[in-house]
Short mmCIF file of C-alpha atoms in Angstrom, two decimals:
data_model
loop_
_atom_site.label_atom_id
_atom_site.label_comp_id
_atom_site.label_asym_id
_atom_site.label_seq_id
_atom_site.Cartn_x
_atom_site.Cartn_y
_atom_site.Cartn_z
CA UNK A 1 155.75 114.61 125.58
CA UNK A 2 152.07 113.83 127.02
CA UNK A 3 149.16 112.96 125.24
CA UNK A 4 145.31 112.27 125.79
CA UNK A 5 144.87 109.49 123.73
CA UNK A 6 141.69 107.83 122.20
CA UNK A 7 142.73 104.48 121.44
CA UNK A 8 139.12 102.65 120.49
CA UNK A 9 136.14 104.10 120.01
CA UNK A 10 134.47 104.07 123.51
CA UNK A 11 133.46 106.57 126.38
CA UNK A 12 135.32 109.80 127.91
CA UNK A 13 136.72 107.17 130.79
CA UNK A 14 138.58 105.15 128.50
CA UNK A 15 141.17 107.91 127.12
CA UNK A 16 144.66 107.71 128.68
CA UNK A 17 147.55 110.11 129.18
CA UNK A 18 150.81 108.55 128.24
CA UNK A 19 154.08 109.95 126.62
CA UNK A 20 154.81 110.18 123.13
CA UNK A 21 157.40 111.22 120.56
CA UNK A 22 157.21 114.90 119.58
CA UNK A 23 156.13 116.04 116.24
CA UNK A 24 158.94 117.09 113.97
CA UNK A 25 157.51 120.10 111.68
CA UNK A 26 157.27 119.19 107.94
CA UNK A 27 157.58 121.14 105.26
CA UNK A 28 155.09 124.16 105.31
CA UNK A 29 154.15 123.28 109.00
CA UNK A 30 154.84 124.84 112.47
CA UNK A 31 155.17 122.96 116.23
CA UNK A 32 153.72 124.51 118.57
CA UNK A 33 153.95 124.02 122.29
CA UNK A 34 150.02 124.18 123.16
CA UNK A 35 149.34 126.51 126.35
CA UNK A 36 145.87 125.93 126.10
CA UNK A 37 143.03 123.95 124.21
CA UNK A 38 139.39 123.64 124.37
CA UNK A 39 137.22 120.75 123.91
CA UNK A 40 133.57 120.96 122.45
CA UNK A 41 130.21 118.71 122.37
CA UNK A 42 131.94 117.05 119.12
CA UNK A 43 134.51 115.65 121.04
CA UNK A 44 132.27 113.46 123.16
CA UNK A 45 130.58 111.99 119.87
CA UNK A 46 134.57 111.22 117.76
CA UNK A 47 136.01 109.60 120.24
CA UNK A 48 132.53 107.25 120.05
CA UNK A 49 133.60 106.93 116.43
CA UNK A 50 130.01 108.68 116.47
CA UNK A 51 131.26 112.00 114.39
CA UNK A 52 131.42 112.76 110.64
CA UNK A 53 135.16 112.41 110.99
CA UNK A 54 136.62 109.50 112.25
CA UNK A 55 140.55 109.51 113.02
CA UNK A 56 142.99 107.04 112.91
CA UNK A 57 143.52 105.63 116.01
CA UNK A 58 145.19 106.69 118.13
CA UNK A 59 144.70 110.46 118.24
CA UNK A 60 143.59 113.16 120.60
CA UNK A 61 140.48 115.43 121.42
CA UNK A 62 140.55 118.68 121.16
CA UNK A 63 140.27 120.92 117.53
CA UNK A 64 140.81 124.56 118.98
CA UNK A 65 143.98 125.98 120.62
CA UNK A 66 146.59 128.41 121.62
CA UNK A 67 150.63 128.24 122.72
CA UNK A 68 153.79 129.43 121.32
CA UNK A 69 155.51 128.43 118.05
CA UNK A 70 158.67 126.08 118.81
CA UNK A 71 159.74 125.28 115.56
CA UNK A 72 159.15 125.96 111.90
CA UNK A 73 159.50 123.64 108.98
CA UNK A 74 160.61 124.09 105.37
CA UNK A 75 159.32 126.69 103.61
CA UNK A 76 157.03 128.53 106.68
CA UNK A 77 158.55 132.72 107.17
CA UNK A 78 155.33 134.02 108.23
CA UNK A 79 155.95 132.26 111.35
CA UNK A 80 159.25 131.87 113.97
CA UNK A 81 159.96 130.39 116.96
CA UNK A 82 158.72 132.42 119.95
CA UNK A 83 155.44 133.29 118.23
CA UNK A 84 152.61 133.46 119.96
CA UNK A 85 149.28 131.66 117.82
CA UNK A 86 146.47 130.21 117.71
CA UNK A 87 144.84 127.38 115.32
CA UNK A 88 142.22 125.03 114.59
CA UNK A 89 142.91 121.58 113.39
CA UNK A 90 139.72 119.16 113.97
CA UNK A 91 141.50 116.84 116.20
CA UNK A 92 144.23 116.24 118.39
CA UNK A 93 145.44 119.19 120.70
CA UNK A 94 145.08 117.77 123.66
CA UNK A 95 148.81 117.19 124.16
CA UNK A 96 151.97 119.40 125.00
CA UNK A 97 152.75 120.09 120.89
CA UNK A 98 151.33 119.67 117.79
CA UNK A 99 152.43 119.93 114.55
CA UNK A 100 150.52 121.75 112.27
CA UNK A 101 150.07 123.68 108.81
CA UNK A 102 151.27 127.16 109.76
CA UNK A 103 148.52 128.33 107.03
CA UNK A 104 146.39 127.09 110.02
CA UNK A 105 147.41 129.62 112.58
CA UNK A 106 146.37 132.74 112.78
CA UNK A 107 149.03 135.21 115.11
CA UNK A 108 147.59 135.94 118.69
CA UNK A 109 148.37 139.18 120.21
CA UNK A 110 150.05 140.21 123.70
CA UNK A 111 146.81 141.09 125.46
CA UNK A 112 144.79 138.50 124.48
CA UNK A 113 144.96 135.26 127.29
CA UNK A 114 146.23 131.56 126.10
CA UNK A 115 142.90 130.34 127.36
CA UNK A 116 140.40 133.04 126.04
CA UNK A 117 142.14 132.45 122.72
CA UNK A 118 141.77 128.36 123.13
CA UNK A 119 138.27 128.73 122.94
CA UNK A 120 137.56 131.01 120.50
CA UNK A 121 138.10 129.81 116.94
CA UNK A 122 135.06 126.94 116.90
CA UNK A 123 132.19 128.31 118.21
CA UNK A 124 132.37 132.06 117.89
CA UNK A 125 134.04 131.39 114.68
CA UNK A 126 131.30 129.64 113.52
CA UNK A 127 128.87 132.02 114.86
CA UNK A 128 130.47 134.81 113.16
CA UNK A 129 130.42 133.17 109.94
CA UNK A 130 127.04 132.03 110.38
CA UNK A 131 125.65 135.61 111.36
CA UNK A 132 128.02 137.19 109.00
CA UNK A 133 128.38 135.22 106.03
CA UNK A 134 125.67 133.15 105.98
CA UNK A 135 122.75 135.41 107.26
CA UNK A 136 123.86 138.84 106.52
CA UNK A 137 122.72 139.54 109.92
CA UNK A 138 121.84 143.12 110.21
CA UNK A 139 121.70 145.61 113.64
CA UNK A 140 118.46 145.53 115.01
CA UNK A 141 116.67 142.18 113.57
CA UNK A 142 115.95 140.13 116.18
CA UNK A 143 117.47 136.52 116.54
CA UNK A 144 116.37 133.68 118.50
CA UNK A 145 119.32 131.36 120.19
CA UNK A 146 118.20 127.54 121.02
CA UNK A 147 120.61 126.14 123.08
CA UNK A 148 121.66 129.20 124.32
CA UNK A 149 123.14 128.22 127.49
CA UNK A 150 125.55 126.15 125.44
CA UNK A 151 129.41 126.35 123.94
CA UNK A 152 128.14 127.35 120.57
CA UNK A 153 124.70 128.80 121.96
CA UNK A 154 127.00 131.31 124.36
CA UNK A 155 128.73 132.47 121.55
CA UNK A 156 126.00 133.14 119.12
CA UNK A 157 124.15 135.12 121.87
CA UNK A 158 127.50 137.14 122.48
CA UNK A 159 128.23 137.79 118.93
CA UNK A 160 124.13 138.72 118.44
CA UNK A 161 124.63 141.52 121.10
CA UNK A 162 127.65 142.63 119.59
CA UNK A 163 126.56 143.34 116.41
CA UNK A 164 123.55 145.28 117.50
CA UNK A 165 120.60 142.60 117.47
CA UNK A 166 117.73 141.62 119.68
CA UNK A 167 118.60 137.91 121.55
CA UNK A 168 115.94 136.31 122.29
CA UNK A 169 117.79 133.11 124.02
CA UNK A 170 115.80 129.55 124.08
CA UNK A 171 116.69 126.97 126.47
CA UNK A 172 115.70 124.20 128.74
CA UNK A 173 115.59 126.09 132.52
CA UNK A 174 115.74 129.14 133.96
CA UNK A 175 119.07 128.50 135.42
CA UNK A 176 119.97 128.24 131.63
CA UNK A 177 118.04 131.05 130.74
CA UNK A 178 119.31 133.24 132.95
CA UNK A 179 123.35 132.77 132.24
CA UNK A 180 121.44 133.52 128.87
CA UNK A 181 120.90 136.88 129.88
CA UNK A 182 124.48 137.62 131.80
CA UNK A 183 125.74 137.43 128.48
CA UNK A 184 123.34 139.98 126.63
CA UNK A 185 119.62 138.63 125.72
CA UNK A 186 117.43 140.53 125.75
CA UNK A 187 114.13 138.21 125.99
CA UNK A 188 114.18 134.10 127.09
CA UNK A 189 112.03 131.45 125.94
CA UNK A 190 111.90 128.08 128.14
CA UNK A 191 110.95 125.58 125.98
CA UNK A 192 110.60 123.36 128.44
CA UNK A 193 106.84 124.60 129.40
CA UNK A 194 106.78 127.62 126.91
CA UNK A 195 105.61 127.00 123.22
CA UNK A 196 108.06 128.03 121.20
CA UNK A 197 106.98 128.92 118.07
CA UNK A 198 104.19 130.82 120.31
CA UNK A 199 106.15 132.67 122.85
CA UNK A 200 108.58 133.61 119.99
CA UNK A 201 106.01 135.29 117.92
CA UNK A 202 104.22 137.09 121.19
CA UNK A 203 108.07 138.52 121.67
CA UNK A 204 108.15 139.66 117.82
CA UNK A 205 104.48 141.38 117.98
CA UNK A 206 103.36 138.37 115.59
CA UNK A 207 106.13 139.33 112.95
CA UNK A 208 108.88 136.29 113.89
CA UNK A 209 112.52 136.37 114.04
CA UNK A 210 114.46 137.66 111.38
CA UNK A 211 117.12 134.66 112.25
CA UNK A 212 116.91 131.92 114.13
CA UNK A 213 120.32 129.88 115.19
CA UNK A 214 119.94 126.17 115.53
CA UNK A 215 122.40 123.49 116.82
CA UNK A 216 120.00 121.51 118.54
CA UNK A 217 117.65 120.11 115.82
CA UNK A 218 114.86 117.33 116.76
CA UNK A 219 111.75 118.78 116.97
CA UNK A 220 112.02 122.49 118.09
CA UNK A 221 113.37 123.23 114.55
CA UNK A 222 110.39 123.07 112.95
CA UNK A 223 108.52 124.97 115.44
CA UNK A 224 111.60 127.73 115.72
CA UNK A 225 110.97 127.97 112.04
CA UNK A 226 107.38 128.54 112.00
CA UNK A 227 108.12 131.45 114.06
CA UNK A 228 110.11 133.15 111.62
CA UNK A 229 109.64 136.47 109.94
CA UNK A 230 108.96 136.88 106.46
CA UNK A 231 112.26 136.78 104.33
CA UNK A 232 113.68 135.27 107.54
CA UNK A 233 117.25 133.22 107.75
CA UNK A 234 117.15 129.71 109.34
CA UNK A 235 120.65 128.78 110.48
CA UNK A 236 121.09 125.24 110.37
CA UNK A 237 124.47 124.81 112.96
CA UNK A 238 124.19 121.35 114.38
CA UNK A 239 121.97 118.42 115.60
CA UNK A 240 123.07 118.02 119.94
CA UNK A 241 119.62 116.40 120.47
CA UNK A 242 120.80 113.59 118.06
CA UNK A 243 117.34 113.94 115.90
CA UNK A 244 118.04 115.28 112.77
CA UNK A 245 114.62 117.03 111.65
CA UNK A 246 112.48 116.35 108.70
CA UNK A 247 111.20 119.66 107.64
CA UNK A 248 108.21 120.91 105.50
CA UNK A 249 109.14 122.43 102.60
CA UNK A 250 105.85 124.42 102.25
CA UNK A 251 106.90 126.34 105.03
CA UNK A 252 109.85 128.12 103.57
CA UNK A 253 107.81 128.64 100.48
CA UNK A 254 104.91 129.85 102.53
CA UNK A 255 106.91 131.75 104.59
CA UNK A 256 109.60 133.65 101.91
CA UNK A 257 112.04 132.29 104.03
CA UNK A 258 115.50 130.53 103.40
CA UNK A 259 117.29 127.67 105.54
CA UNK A 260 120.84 128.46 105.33
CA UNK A 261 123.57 125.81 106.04
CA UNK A 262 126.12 126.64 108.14
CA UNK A 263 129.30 123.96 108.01
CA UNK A 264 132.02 126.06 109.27
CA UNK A 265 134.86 123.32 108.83
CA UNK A 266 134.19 123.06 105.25
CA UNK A 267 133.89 126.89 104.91
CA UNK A 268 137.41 127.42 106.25
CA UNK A 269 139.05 125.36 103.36
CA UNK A 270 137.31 127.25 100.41
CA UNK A 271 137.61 130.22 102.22
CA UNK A 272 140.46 130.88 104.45
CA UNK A 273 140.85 134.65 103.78
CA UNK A 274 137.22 135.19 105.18
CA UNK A 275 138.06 132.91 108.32
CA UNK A 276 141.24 135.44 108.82
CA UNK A 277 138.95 137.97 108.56
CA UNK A 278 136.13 136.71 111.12
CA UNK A 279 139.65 135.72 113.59
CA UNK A 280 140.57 139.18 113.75
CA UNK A 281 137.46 140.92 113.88
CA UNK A 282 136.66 137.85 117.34
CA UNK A 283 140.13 139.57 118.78
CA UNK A 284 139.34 143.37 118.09
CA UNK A 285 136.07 142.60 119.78
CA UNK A 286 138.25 140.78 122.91
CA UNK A 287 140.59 143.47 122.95
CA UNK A 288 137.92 145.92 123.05
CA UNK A 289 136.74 144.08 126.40
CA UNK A 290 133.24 143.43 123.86
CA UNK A 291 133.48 140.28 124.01
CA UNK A 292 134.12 138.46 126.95
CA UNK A 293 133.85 134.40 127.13
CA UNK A 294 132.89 132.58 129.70
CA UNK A 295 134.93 130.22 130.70
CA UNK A 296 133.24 127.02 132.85
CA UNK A 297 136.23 125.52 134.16
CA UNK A 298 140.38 124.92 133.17
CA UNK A 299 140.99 121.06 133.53
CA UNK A 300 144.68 119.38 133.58
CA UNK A 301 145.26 117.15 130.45
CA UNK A 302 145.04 114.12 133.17
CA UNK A 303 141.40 115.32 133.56
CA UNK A 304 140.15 115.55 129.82
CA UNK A 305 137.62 112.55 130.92
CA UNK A 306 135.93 114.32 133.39
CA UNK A 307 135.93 117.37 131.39
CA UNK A 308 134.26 115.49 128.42
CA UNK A 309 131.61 113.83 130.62
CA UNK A 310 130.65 117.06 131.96
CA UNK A 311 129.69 118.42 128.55
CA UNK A 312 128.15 115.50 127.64
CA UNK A 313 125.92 115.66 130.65
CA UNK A 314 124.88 119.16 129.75
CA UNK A 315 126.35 120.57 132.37
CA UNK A 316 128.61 123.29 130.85
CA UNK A 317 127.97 127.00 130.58
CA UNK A 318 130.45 127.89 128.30
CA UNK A 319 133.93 126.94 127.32
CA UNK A 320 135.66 124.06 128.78
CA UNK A 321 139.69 124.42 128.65
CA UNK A 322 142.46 122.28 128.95
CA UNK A 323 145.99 123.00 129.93
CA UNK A 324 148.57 120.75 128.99
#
């Protein structure tokens, strides 16, 4: 079968495709022919050897995606051959099959696309989780997105709007802004010549944002925290500036505030029930037509370089999918 492969740490243009023996399923895990995958800003930094993980080498991009069960192994009857599923397993789906814990799939349904699936498990399932079981988010607080033109930042304005927030969405350019709004803010902040811990408390009457949702960092976190509400939720989702912020810690005594931590990947192994739950509640909303991702562009598994270098040159709105 073919592979992307990562064989030293390097950039995007050094991966190669090449064939490879298939994965035989172990005991307790399922192969599965992968119809789709999607690849995500943490890609770019792993195959740098830049991420918190670092694989043995070789392996492949790609955590998130969707295809049809081949085989089963030992042990696996929740599962059988024919199945269609989809999974997260923090590397190496960017190839034809993978072999992986059936506990790590989670069944996808008729109506639901290969692709829309492939890209749904890492961002929008940690957005959900975030909102949901980190912030308690509640209908009609108001949340402010940075990033929001982003992978993750698409989702967590989608999910917002979904569960009956206000977006206010916080990016770089009006071109960024205003895919922002296509997807349900109600309010934009360009923090490019906007202040904005400023503009966001003019939006909120001088109140703040219940929650804001960070997976930028550097130095707009502090300032996006200053601009929260009393009793407010800081989401802390990522750092894709590369600046990991020092903050104050009189503010969130000042303020009444918390800064909540949101590590999604660690979440799903001490809690794999509530992940379930958060899958199925992303499909009912996808079924529903409620939630509808964006997809910027499907790429061939020959083209996984040029699909990585476009999301590390900021270029993406929205999921980027590859199809073996």
């Amino acid at each position: 079968m073919k592979a992307c492969l990562c064989k030293s740490p390097g950039p995007a243009s050094d991966l190669v495709v090449e064939d490879i023996s298939e994965p035989v399923a172990g005991p307790g895990e399922t192969v599965v022919r992968v119809k789709a995958c999607a690849l995500n800003f943490f890609d770019t930094l792993i195959i740098q050897g830049k991420y918190q993980f670092k694989p043995d080498l070789p392996f492949s991009p790609g955590a998130e995606f969707a295809g049809i069960v081949e085989s089963v192994g030992e042990g696996v009857t929740e599962l059988s051959p024919g199945d269609r599923v989809m999974g997260y397993m923090r590397w190496g789906a960017a190839r034809e099959k993978v072999a992986v814990r059936a506990d790590d799939l989670v069944r996808l349904p008729e109506d639901v696309s290969f692709e829309t699936a492939a890209g749904l498990t890492v961002t929008y399932g940690t957005t959900l989780h975030a909102y949901r079981d980190r912030a308690g988010l509640r209908a009609g607080e108001t949340v402010a997105v940075l990033g929001a033109s982003g992978g993750v930042g698409q989702a967590a304005v989608e999910i917002a709007a979904i569960m009956g927030a206000k977006v206010i969405a916080c990016a770089s350019s009006e071109e960024k802004l205003a895919f922002a709004q296509s997807l349900g803010a109600h309010h934009t902040v360009d923090y490019s010549r906007q202040n904005l811990k400023d503009t966001l408390k003019e939006l909120t009457g001088g109140k703040g944002v219940d929650v804001v949702y960070d997976p930028v960092g550097g130095d707009l976190s502090e300032q996006a925290l200053r601009a929260t509400a009393w009793e407010g939720r800081f989401l802390v989702v990522g750092f894709a500036s590369g600046d990991i912020p020092k903050i104050p810690l009189n503010l969130p005594l000042l303020k009444g505030c918390d800064i909540r931590g949101v590590f999604w990947g660690e979440a799903l192994n001490r809690d794999p029930d509530g992940h379930r739950k958060n899958m199925a509640q992303l499909l009912d909303w996808v079924r529903e037509g409620k939630l509808k991702p964006h997809v910027h562009a499907v790429y061939p598994l020959e083209q996984v370089a040029a699909a990585l270098e476009e999301i590390a040159a900021r270029r993406v709105r929205g999921k980027v999918i590859v199809t073996p």
